[in-house]
Amino acid sequence: MTYAPADADFAATLSTLLPPGVLCSPEPRYQEEPRGRYRGQVGILAKPGCVSEVALLLRTANAARVPVVPYGGGTGLVGGQVKPEGTPPLVISLERMNRIQAVYPQENVLVAEAGAILADVQQAALDQRRLFPLSLASEGTAQIGGNLATNAGGVNVLRYGNARDLCLGLEAVLPSGEIWNGLTRLRKDNTGYDLRNLLIGSEGSLGVITAAALKMAPLPACQGVAVIVVPSPEAAIALLALARDQLGEGVSAFELLHRQGLEFLSEHLPQLRQPFERAPEWSVLVDVGLAQGGDPVAALTTMFERAAEAGLAQDGVIAQSEAQAQSLWAVREFIPEANRLVGSVSSHDISVPISEIPAFIARGAEVIAGLGQGDMRINCFGHLGDGNLHYNVFPAKGRSRSDYQELREPVKQAVHELVHSMGGSFSAEHGVGRMKVADLQRFGDPVKLAGMGVIKQALDPNGIMNPGAVLPLQN
């Protein structure tokens, strides 16, 4: 595919069509992504203030065959928000389109523009005594449009689902510049193909999401948090089943923690208080939200007692206050930061069927040990309740990831091969971006890939939308 650059001549054309303030000088942050794997280009940076300006930008770029990279909060971890090679793109940032347009408490619906920060969406729901349950470590920066474009997950998927499950309708601009007015608040609308679910998870490769109608949920009347030491991953899975049998949909999150992650916290964030003096090999964090009249401390206590009787729990801490609950959650939430400070050889966002998790963990350790140096450390943690693990491989203590540079690709491929062989996914919640395009081509079902190519060609025949993300560059 041949592209024209987003250069001074193209900027001059846009400036005659757009109001002042839309075209901006590129800042370094629009060329960066959190893991530092890619350094992007910005030919022109545009910050539209309304959907009609987004439409004009795409219509003009499509006519000139200028590549376009939609940009949200920049928190994506697979390089989907930067274009490191080829023709300099038009980068469209939605940050000025950040309004909460309407809240309908009786409908449990909130309508927000795509540039709204996730934490602001959560607060707008909370102001109406409602919950918007999508919760991520990056929620203070991530934008709702980007969350939908990547079908973000987070800690509450077990109870509330992914971003896809929290969206009723979208407003979006297609590559042609046409505006799709699909901002419905309906929960039942069985009228043909679902363009909403096509755009969600497409990572900006099919269009630009500009607004969304989002599902809220009733605010739990009372919440409880516990960290429970378990003898093994098998026991953790059995405990999950016990918890759901006892509490049903009251279980909001069920997170698996490994000793290695807790040791990283002790090494690099020693000020963070941990629940146990000595880090256990395996533990789980359980979060429950109950209806009025419920007693989460009593419920968690009963669950722990039953688990201990069954040999599934060895020790535990149940939060007795909101401050203690936040302290327990902080341990889980700061593990990614501790990982970053250590510096991984290779990080993996994977999922396998829940019952296969113990076998995956055991086989994964064998695979990593057999890759050469044999001293790499593994931090396996994450959302046990939905089968999504963050399986990250680190250098030995006292060494750096640069010592293992030649092993980064072999480690990634070995982990992804193992995941695929066990019926899992090499990308559970982070998306494909640019980092995993080759993996998608390698592990993806051929019929699915062919269908994706047909859809891409039909909606974006000039290939201007986020070229090189999700699918290989078109020839």
Short mmCIF file of C-alpha atoms in Angstrom, two decimals:
data_model
loop_
_atom_site.label_atom_id
_atom_site.label_comp_id
_atom_site.label_asym_id
_atom_site.label_seq_id
_atom_site.Cartn_x
_atom_site.Cartn_y
_atom_site.Cartn_z
CA MET A 1 0.00 0.00 0.00
CA THR A 2 1.36 3.42 -0.98
CA TYR A 3 0.70 6.26 1.43
CA ALA A 4 1.12 10.01 1.29
CA PRO A 5 2.80 11.64 4.29
CA ALA A 6 1.06 13.84 6.82
CA ASP A 7 3.39 16.69 5.92
CA ALA A 8 3.31 20.47 5.72
CA ASP A 9 1.28 20.46 2.50
CA PHE A 10 -1.36 18.18 4.05
CA ALA A 11 -1.39 20.35 7.17
CA ALA A 12 -1.97 23.41 5.00
CA THR A 13 -4.98 21.72 3.42
CA LEU A 14 -6.42 20.78 6.82
CA SER A 15 -5.86 24.25 8.25
CA THR A 16 -8.21 25.73 5.65
CA LEU A 17 -10.97 23.32 6.75
CA LEU A 18 -10.60 23.20 10.53
CA PRO A 19 -11.00 25.82 13.27
CA PRO A 20 -7.91 27.06 15.12
CA GLY A 21 -6.58 24.80 17.86
CA VAL A 22 -7.29 21.46 16.20
CA LEU A 23 -3.86 21.08 14.58
CA CYS A 24 -1.11 21.08 17.23
CA SER A 25 2.63 20.73 17.47
CA PRO A 26 3.53 17.10 18.21
CA GLU A 27 4.69 16.41 21.75
CA PRO A 28 7.07 13.55 22.65
CA ARG A 29 4.37 11.62 24.55
CA TYR A 30 2.49 10.92 21.31
CA GLN A 31 5.56 9.05 20.05
CA GLU A 32 5.96 6.83 23.11
CA GLU A 33 4.34 3.78 24.67
CA PRO A 34 4.72 2.52 28.26
CA ARG A 35 7.08 -0.39 27.66
CA GLY A 36 9.48 1.55 25.44
CA ARG A 37 9.44 -1.14 22.74
CA TYR A 38 8.48 1.29 19.99
CA ARG A 39 9.25 4.88 19.09
CA GLY A 40 6.46 6.31 16.96
CA GLN A 41 6.25 9.00 14.32
CA VAL A 42 3.89 11.96 14.23
CA GLY A 43 3.56 13.80 10.94
CA ILE A 44 0.64 15.93 12.11
CA LEU A 45 -1.14 15.92 15.47
CA ALA A 46 -4.84 16.77 15.50
CA LYS A 47 -7.02 17.26 18.58
CA PRO A 48 -10.60 17.49 17.33
CA GLY A 49 -13.27 18.89 19.60
CA CYS A 50 -16.33 17.23 18.05
CA VAL A 51 -17.36 14.33 15.87
CA SER A 52 -17.75 16.50 12.77
CA GLU A 53 -14.08 17.49 13.03
CA VAL A 54 -13.08 13.82 13.31
CA ALA A 55 -15.18 13.13 10.21
CA LEU A 56 -13.48 15.92 8.29
CA LEU A 57 -10.03 14.68 9.30
CA LEU A 58 -10.74 11.12 8.17
CA ARG A 59 -12.49 12.15 4.96
CA THR A 60 -9.54 14.35 3.98
CA ALA A 61 -6.94 11.74 4.98
CA ASN A 62 -8.77 9.02 3.08
CA ALA A 63 -8.95 11.11 -0.08
CA ALA A 64 -5.21 11.83 0.14
CA ARG A 65 -4.30 8.30 1.35
CA VAL A 66 -2.62 9.62 4.47
CA PRO A 67 -2.25 7.02 7.27
CA VAL A 68 -4.13 7.72 10.50
CA VAL A 69 -3.29 6.59 14.03
CA PRO A 70 -6.08 7.13 16.60
CA TYR A 71 -4.66 8.02 20.02
CA GLY A 72 -6.39 7.63 23.39
CA GLY A 73 -4.62 7.76 26.73
CA GLY A 74 -1.46 6.15 25.35
CA THR A 75 -1.53 3.37 27.96
CA GLY A 76 -1.71 0.41 25.56
CA LEU A 77 0.97 -2.24 26.05
CA VAL A 78 1.22 -3.73 22.53
CA GLY A 79 2.24 -0.71 20.45
CA GLY A 80 -1.14 -0.04 18.85
CA GLN A 81 -0.97 3.70 19.54
CA VAL A 82 2.33 4.40 17.76
CA LYS A 83 3.52 3.92 14.18
CA PRO A 84 7.29 3.40 14.26
CA GLU A 85 8.02 2.88 10.57
CA GLY A 86 6.95 3.95 7.11
CA THR A 87 5.06 7.08 6.13
CA PRO A 88 4.55 9.65 8.94
CA PRO A 89 0.88 9.53 9.99
CA LEU A 90 -1.86 11.88 11.03
CA VAL A 91 -2.30 11.21 14.75
CA ILE A 92 -5.82 11.95 16.01
CA SER A 93 -6.02 12.44 19.77
CA LEU A 94 -9.51 12.38 21.31
CA GLU A 95 -8.45 14.13 24.53
CA ARG A 96 -10.56 17.26 23.92
CA MET A 97 -13.66 15.11 23.38
CA ASN A 98 -13.90 14.21 27.06
CA ARG A 99 -17.41 15.16 28.13
CA ILE A 100 -19.87 13.02 30.07
CA GLN A 101 -22.86 13.72 27.85
CA ALA A 102 -25.63 12.22 29.96
CA VAL A 103 -26.32 9.87 32.86
CA TYR A 104 -29.53 7.87 33.17
CA PRO A 105 -29.52 6.34 36.67
CA GLN A 106 -32.85 4.51 36.31
CA GLU A 107 -31.62 2.91 33.09
CA ASN A 108 -28.13 2.24 34.48
CA VAL A 109 -26.71 3.95 31.39
CA LEU A 110 -24.02 6.62 30.99
CA VAL A 111 -23.10 8.33 27.72
CA ALA A 112 -19.55 9.63 27.37
CA GLU A 113 -17.31 10.96 24.63
CA ALA A 114 -14.39 8.74 23.72
CA GLY A 115 -11.76 10.98 25.28
CA ALA A 116 -13.30 10.78 28.76
CA ILE A 117 -10.79 9.41 31.28
CA LEU A 118 -11.90 6.08 32.72
CA ALA A 119 -11.62 7.38 36.30
CA ASP A 120 -13.91 10.30 35.39
CA VAL A 121 -16.46 7.88 33.95
CA GLN A 122 -16.28 5.86 37.16
CA GLN A 123 -16.79 9.02 39.23
CA ALA A 124 -19.74 10.18 37.12
CA ALA A 125 -21.41 6.84 37.82
CA LEU A 126 -20.52 7.03 41.51
CA ASP A 127 -22.06 10.50 41.72
CA GLN A 128 -25.38 8.83 40.87
CA ARG A 129 -24.75 5.95 43.34
CA ARG A 130 -23.98 3.66 40.45
CA LEU A 131 -20.92 1.64 39.47
CA PHE A 132 -19.07 1.62 36.18
CA PRO A 133 -17.14 -1.57 36.88
CA LEU A 134 -14.30 -1.44 34.33
CA SER A 135 -11.22 -1.06 36.53
CA LEU A 136 -7.58 -0.94 35.37
CA ALA A 137 -4.25 0.08 36.82
CA SER A 138 -4.12 2.87 34.21
CA GLU A 139 -7.65 4.19 34.88
CA GLY A 140 -6.36 7.64 35.81
CA THR A 141 -4.98 8.08 32.27
CA ALA A 142 -6.74 5.59 29.99
CA GLN A 143 -9.62 6.91 27.91
CA ILE A 144 -12.91 5.12 27.41
CA GLY A 145 -12.55 5.15 23.61
CA GLY A 146 -9.24 3.36 23.87
CA ASN A 147 -10.68 0.93 26.43
CA LEU A 148 -13.37 -0.01 23.92
CA ALA A 149 -11.03 -0.05 20.92
CA THR A 150 -8.88 -2.63 22.75
CA ASN A 151 -11.75 -4.40 24.55
CA ALA A 152 -9.99 -3.80 27.88
CA GLY A 153 -10.46 -6.27 30.73
CA GLY A 154 -9.22 -5.51 34.22
CA VAL A 155 -9.95 -6.95 37.62
CA ASN A 156 -13.76 -7.13 37.51
CA VAL A 157 -14.25 -9.24 34.37
CA LEU A 158 -15.30 -12.22 36.49
CA ARG A 159 -18.51 -10.43 37.53
CA TYR A 160 -19.12 -7.73 34.94
CA GLY A 161 -17.30 -8.77 31.78
CA ASN A 162 -14.87 -7.01 29.42
CA ALA A 163 -15.34 -3.53 27.98
CA ARG A 164 -17.38 -5.15 25.18
CA ASP A 165 -19.91 -6.37 27.75
CA LEU A 166 -20.25 -2.87 29.21
CA CYS A 167 -21.16 -1.07 26.00
CA LEU A 168 -24.66 -0.65 24.56
CA GLY A 169 -23.99 1.68 21.65
CA LEU A 170 -21.33 3.64 19.84
CA GLU A 171 -20.86 6.72 17.78
CA ALA A 172 -17.94 6.28 15.40
CA VAL A 173 -16.40 7.70 12.25
CA LEU A 174 -15.51 5.27 9.47
CA PRO A 175 -12.42 5.71 7.26
CA SER A 176 -14.57 7.35 4.57
CA GLY A 177 -15.48 10.12 7.00
CA GLU A 178 -19.04 8.87 7.39
CA ILE A 179 -20.46 9.13 10.90
CA TRP A 180 -22.19 6.06 12.30
CA ASN A 181 -24.88 7.19 14.72
CA GLY A 182 -25.18 4.01 16.77
CA LEU A 183 -25.31 5.65 20.19
CA THR A 184 -28.30 3.62 21.34
CA ARG A 185 -29.20 3.01 24.98
CA LEU A 186 -31.20 -0.09 24.09
CA ARG A 187 -30.37 -3.46 25.61
CA LYS A 188 -32.35 -5.25 22.93
CA ASP A 189 -31.86 -4.21 19.31
CA ASN A 190 -31.84 -7.28 17.08
CA THR A 191 -31.56 -5.52 13.72
CA GLY A 192 -28.85 -7.24 11.73
CA TYR A 193 -25.08 -7.15 11.88
CA ASP A 194 -23.58 -5.69 15.06
CA LEU A 195 -21.21 -2.95 13.94
CA ARG A 196 -20.67 -2.03 17.59
CA ASN A 197 -18.99 -5.32 18.39
CA LEU A 198 -16.98 -5.12 15.18
CA LEU A 199 -15.44 -1.81 16.18
CA ILE A 200 -14.88 -2.83 19.80
CA GLY A 201 -11.53 -4.60 19.88
CA SER A 202 -10.51 -3.42 16.39
CA GLU A 203 -7.76 -1.19 17.86
CA GLY A 204 -8.43 1.75 15.56
CA SER A 205 -7.98 -0.33 12.42
CA LEU A 206 -11.57 0.10 11.20
CA GLY A 207 -12.52 3.58 12.36
CA VAL A 208 -12.48 6.03 15.26
CA ILE A 209 -14.84 5.60 18.21
CA THR A 210 -16.06 9.05 19.28
CA ALA A 211 -18.69 8.33 21.96
CA ALA A 212 -20.24 5.39 23.79
CA ALA A 213 -23.36 4.46 25.74
CA LEU A 214 -22.08 2.46 28.70
CA LYS A 215 -23.73 0.10 31.16
CA MET A 216 -23.64 0.99 34.81
CA ALA A 217 -24.44 -1.43 37.63
CA PRO A 218 -25.99 -1.06 41.06
CA LEU A 219 -23.43 0.02 43.63
CA PRO A 220 -22.84 -2.88 46.04
CA ALA A 221 -24.21 -1.99 49.42
CA CYS A 222 -21.21 -3.51 51.17
CA GLN A 223 -17.86 -4.85 50.06
CA GLY A 224 -15.24 -7.12 51.53
CA VAL A 225 -11.68 -8.08 50.66
CA ALA A 226 -9.53 -10.97 51.81
CA VAL A 227 -6.14 -12.41 50.95
CA ILE A 228 -6.00 -16.18 51.47
CA VAL A 229 -2.92 -18.38 51.34
CA VAL A 230 -3.50 -21.51 49.25
CA PRO A 231 -1.26 -24.57 48.92
CA SER A 232 -1.29 -24.65 45.11
CA PRO A 233 -2.91 -23.26 41.96
CA GLU A 234 -5.19 -26.33 42.00
CA ALA A 235 -6.39 -25.30 45.44
CA ALA A 236 -6.93 -21.74 44.23
CA ILE A 237 -9.24 -22.98 41.49
CA ALA A 238 -11.15 -25.15 43.95
CA LEU A 239 -11.45 -22.14 46.27
CA LEU A 240 -12.84 -20.08 43.39
CA ALA A 241 -15.54 -22.70 42.86
CA LEU A 242 -16.30 -22.76 46.59
CA ALA A 243 -16.53 -18.96 46.70
CA ARG A 244 -18.92 -18.81 43.78
CA ASP A 245 -21.04 -21.63 45.19
CA GLN A 246 -21.36 -19.67 48.44
CA LEU A 247 -21.58 -16.10 47.15
CA GLY A 248 -22.67 -16.46 43.52
CA GLU A 249 -22.31 -13.25 41.55
CA GLY A 250 -21.19 -11.50 44.72
CA VAL A 251 -17.61 -12.47 43.83
CA SER A 252 -16.32 -9.41 41.95
CA ALA A 253 -12.64 -10.31 41.63
CA PHE A 254 -10.45 -13.32 42.28
CA GLU A 255 -6.76 -12.63 41.75
CA LEU A 256 -3.90 -15.13 41.87
CA LEU A 257 -0.65 -13.92 43.46
CA HIS A 258 2.73 -15.66 43.39
CA ARG A 259 5.57 -15.31 45.86
CA GLN A 260 7.87 -13.85 43.18
CA GLY A 261 5.66 -10.79 42.70
CA LEU A 262 5.53 -10.18 46.45
CA GLU A 263 9.32 -10.46 46.67
CA PHE A 264 9.65 -7.90 43.87
CA LEU A 265 7.46 -5.58 45.95
CA SER A 266 9.68 -6.10 49.00
CA GLU A 267 12.80 -5.37 46.94
CA HIS A 268 11.62 -2.30 45.06
CA LEU A 269 8.63 -0.91 46.98
CA PRO A 270 9.46 -1.78 50.59
CA GLN A 271 7.19 0.97 51.93
CA LEU A 272 4.17 -1.00 50.75
CA ARG A 273 2.74 -3.00 53.63
CA GLN A 274 2.12 -6.65 52.83
CA PRO A 275 -0.37 -8.87 54.66
CA PHE A 276 2.09 -11.63 55.61
CA GLU A 277 5.53 -11.33 57.18
CA ARG A 278 6.82 -14.05 54.88
CA ALA A 279 5.58 -14.11 51.31
CA PRO A 280 3.55 -17.28 50.66
CA GLU A 281 4.20 -19.31 47.53
CA TRP A 282 0.61 -18.86 46.34
CA SER A 283 -2.25 -16.70 47.54
CA VAL A 284 -5.47 -15.25 46.19
CA LEU A 285 -7.12 -11.88 46.66
CA VAL A 286 -10.91 -12.15 46.84
CA ASP A 287 -13.19 -9.13 46.48
CA VAL A 288 -16.92 -9.46 47.14
CA GLY A 289 -19.75 -6.95 46.75
CA LEU A 290 -23.04 -7.80 48.42
CA ALA A 291 -26.56 -6.40 48.38
CA GLN A 292 -28.16 -4.55 51.26
CA GLY A 293 -28.29 -6.69 54.38
CA GLY A 294 -25.19 -8.68 53.48
CA ASP A 295 -22.21 -9.02 55.79
CA PRO A 296 -19.04 -9.42 53.69
CA VAL A 297 -16.75 -10.04 56.67
CA ALA A 298 -18.99 -12.85 57.91
CA ALA A 299 -19.32 -14.24 54.38
CA LEU A 300 -15.56 -14.25 53.84
CA THR A 301 -14.99 -15.76 57.28
CA THR A 302 -17.39 -18.61 56.52
CA MET A 303 -15.76 -19.14 53.14
CA PHE A 304 -12.30 -19.27 54.73
CA GLU A 305 -13.44 -21.75 57.38
CA ARG A 306 -14.95 -24.07 54.78
CA ALA A 307 -11.85 -23.76 52.63
CA ALA A 308 -9.56 -24.55 55.57
CA GLU A 309 -11.62 -27.63 56.40
CA ALA A 310 -11.26 -28.79 52.79
CA GLY A 311 -7.49 -28.19 52.81
CA LEU A 312 -7.77 -25.28 50.37
CA ALA A 313 -6.68 -22.46 52.70
CA GLN A 314 -3.67 -22.28 55.00
CA ASP A 315 -3.83 -18.71 56.28
CA GLY A 316 -5.70 -15.53 55.54
CA VAL A 317 -6.36 -11.88 56.26
CA ILE A 318 -9.87 -10.43 56.02
CA ALA A 319 -10.10 -6.64 55.83
CA GLN A 320 -11.98 -5.15 58.79
CA SER A 321 -12.22 -1.65 57.34
CA GLU A 322 -12.14 0.22 54.06
CA ALA A 323 -8.56 1.29 54.76
CA GLN A 324 -7.50 -2.33 55.26
CA ALA A 325 -9.30 -3.34 52.07
CA GLN A 326 -7.43 -0.66 50.12
CA SER A 327 -4.16 -1.82 51.67
CA LEU A 328 -4.77 -5.40 50.50
CA TRP A 329 -5.71 -4.25 47.00
CA ALA A 330 -2.60 -2.04 46.85
CA VAL A 331 -0.45 -5.16 46.99
CA ARG A 332 -2.09 -6.48 43.83
CA GLU A 333 -2.18 -3.12 42.07
CA PHE A 334 1.51 -2.33 42.58
CA ILE A 335 2.84 -5.64 41.28
CA PRO A 336 3.02 -4.29 37.67
CA GLU A 337 5.05 -1.32 38.91
CA ALA A 338 7.46 -3.61 40.75
CA ASN A 339 7.73 -5.71 37.60
CA ARG A 340 8.61 -2.59 35.62
CA LEU A 341 11.33 -1.66 38.08
CA VAL A 342 12.88 -5.13 37.79
CA GLY A 343 12.63 -5.14 33.97
CA SER A 344 11.31 -8.27 32.29
CA VAL A 345 13.01 -10.44 29.72
CA SER A 346 9.59 -11.09 28.18
CA SER A 347 6.03 -10.33 29.36
CA HIS A 348 2.94 -12.25 28.34
CA ASP A 349 -0.77 -11.48 28.61
CA ILE A 350 -2.27 -14.92 28.12
CA SER A 351 -5.39 -16.91 28.90
CA VAL A 352 -6.05 -20.62 29.12
CA PRO A 353 -9.15 -22.57 30.21
CA ILE A 354 -9.35 -22.19 33.99
CA SER A 355 -9.01 -25.91 34.66
CA GLU A 356 -5.78 -25.95 32.61
CA ILE A 357 -4.06 -23.22 34.65
CA PRO A 358 -2.19 -25.53 37.07
CA ALA A 359 -0.84 -27.63 34.20
CA PHE A 360 0.15 -24.51 32.28
CA ILE A 361 2.04 -23.11 35.27
CA ALA A 362 3.93 -26.37 35.78
CA ARG A 363 4.73 -26.87 32.10
CA GLY A 364 5.62 -23.22 31.66
CA ALA A 365 8.27 -23.41 34.37
CA GLU A 366 9.78 -26.46 32.65
CA VAL A 367 9.82 -24.70 29.28
CA ILE A 368 11.51 -21.58 30.67
CA ALA A 369 14.07 -23.65 32.60
CA GLY A 370 14.97 -25.49 29.42
CA LEU A 371 15.71 -22.39 27.36
CA GLY A 372 19.35 -22.08 28.24
CA GLN A 373 20.53 -20.17 31.27
CA GLY A 374 18.04 -21.76 33.66
CA ASP A 375 18.15 -18.93 36.20
CA MET A 376 15.29 -16.74 34.98
CA ARG A 377 12.56 -15.87 37.46
CA ILE A 378 8.83 -16.15 36.68
CA ASN A 379 6.12 -13.93 38.12
CA CYS A 380 2.78 -15.51 37.31
CA PHE A 381 -0.20 -13.53 38.59
CA GLY A 382 -3.51 -12.14 37.45
CA HIS A 383 -7.20 -12.68 36.96
CA LEU A 384 -7.70 -16.32 37.92
CA GLY A 385 -11.48 -15.98 37.79
CA ASP A 386 -11.48 -15.47 34.02
CA GLY A 387 -8.39 -17.49 33.13
CA ASN A 388 -6.22 -14.45 32.31
CA LEU A 389 -2.67 -14.65 33.63
CA HIS A 390 0.16 -12.19 33.34
CA TYR A 391 3.05 -14.57 32.88
CA ASN A 392 6.25 -12.55 33.01
CA VAL A 393 9.84 -13.81 32.85
CA PHE A 394 12.63 -11.87 34.58
CA PRO A 395 16.41 -11.99 34.88
CA ALA A 396 18.10 -13.66 37.83
CA LYS A 397 18.61 -11.45 40.86
CA GLY A 398 21.61 -9.20 40.31
CA ARG A 399 21.40 -9.42 36.52
CA SER A 400 19.56 -7.26 33.99
CA ARG A 401 17.31 -8.09 31.08
CA SER A 402 20.03 -6.96 28.67
CA ASP A 403 21.93 -10.10 29.72
CA TYR A 404 19.11 -12.17 28.21
CA GLN A 405 18.40 -10.16 25.08
CA GLU A 406 18.94 -13.14 22.81
CA LEU A 407 16.33 -15.12 24.78
CA ARG A 408 13.49 -12.61 24.61
CA GLU A 409 12.01 -13.92 21.36
CA PRO A 410 12.54 -17.62 22.16
CA VAL A 411 10.85 -17.13 25.55
CA LYS A 412 7.86 -15.38 23.98
CA GLN A 413 7.47 -17.99 21.28
CA ALA A 414 7.79 -20.89 23.73
CA VAL A 415 5.14 -19.42 26.04
CA HIS A 416 2.76 -18.65 23.20
CA GLU A 417 3.26 -22.12 21.70
CA LEU A 418 2.41 -23.69 25.03
CA VAL A 419 -0.66 -21.49 25.46
CA HIS A 420 -1.88 -22.33 21.97
CA SER A 421 -1.37 -26.06 22.52
CA MET A 422 -3.60 -25.83 25.60
CA GLY A 423 -6.47 -24.09 23.83
CA GLY A 424 -5.58 -20.63 25.10
CA SER A 425 -4.95 -17.16 23.71
CA PHE A 426 -1.64 -15.30 23.40
CA SER A 427 -3.52 -12.04 23.99
CA ALA A 428 -6.12 -12.12 26.74
CA GLU A 429 -6.81 -8.42 27.35
CA HIS A 430 -4.03 -6.22 25.96
CA GLY A 431 -4.89 -6.71 22.29
CA VAL A 432 -2.70 -7.38 19.27
CA GLY A 433 -1.37 -3.93 18.40
CA ARG A 434 1.89 -4.10 16.48
CA MET A 435 3.68 -6.32 18.95
CA LYS A 436 1.60 -9.45 18.28
CA VAL A 437 0.72 -9.18 14.59
CA ALA A 438 3.03 -12.06 13.72
CA ASP A 439 1.58 -14.14 16.54
CA LEU A 440 -1.94 -13.58 15.21
CA GLN A 441 -0.85 -14.71 11.77
CA ARG A 442 0.85 -17.75 13.26
CA PHE A 443 -1.82 -18.89 15.71
CA GLY A 444 -5.00 -17.39 14.31
CA ASP A 445 -7.61 -19.54 12.60
CA PRO A 446 -7.17 -19.15 8.81
CA VAL A 447 -10.88 -18.64 8.20
CA LYS A 448 -11.03 -15.95 10.86
CA LEU A 449 -7.98 -14.19 9.43
CA ALA A 450 -9.45 -14.29 5.94
CA GLY A 451 -12.71 -12.83 7.25
CA MET A 452 -10.84 -10.07 9.07
CA GLY A 453 -9.03 -9.20 5.84
CA VAL A 454 -12.32 -8.99 3.94
CA ILE A 455 -13.82 -6.72 6.61
CA LYS A 456 -10.74 -4.49 6.61
CA GLN A 457 -10.86 -4.18 2.82
CA ALA A 458 -14.58 -3.41 2.82
CA LEU A 459 -14.49 -0.68 5.48
CA ASP A 460 -10.99 0.68 4.83
CA PRO A 461 -10.10 -0.03 1.18
CA ASN A 462 -7.27 2.51 1.20
CA GLY A 463 -5.81 0.96 4.36
CA ILE A 464 -5.39 4.29 6.14
CA MET A 465 -6.56 3.22 9.60
CA ASN A 466 -3.69 2.38 11.95
CA PRO A 467 -1.69 0.55 9.29
CA GLY A 468 0.40 -2.28 10.67
CA ALA A 469 -1.76 -2.76 13.76
CA VAL A 470 -3.74 -6.01 14.22
CA LEU A 471 -3.24 -7.05 10.58
CA PRO A 472 -0.03 -6.90 8.51
CA LEU A 473 0.45 -3.95 6.19
CA GLN A 474 -1.53 -4.40 2.99
CA ASN A 475 0.42 -4.74 -0.24
#
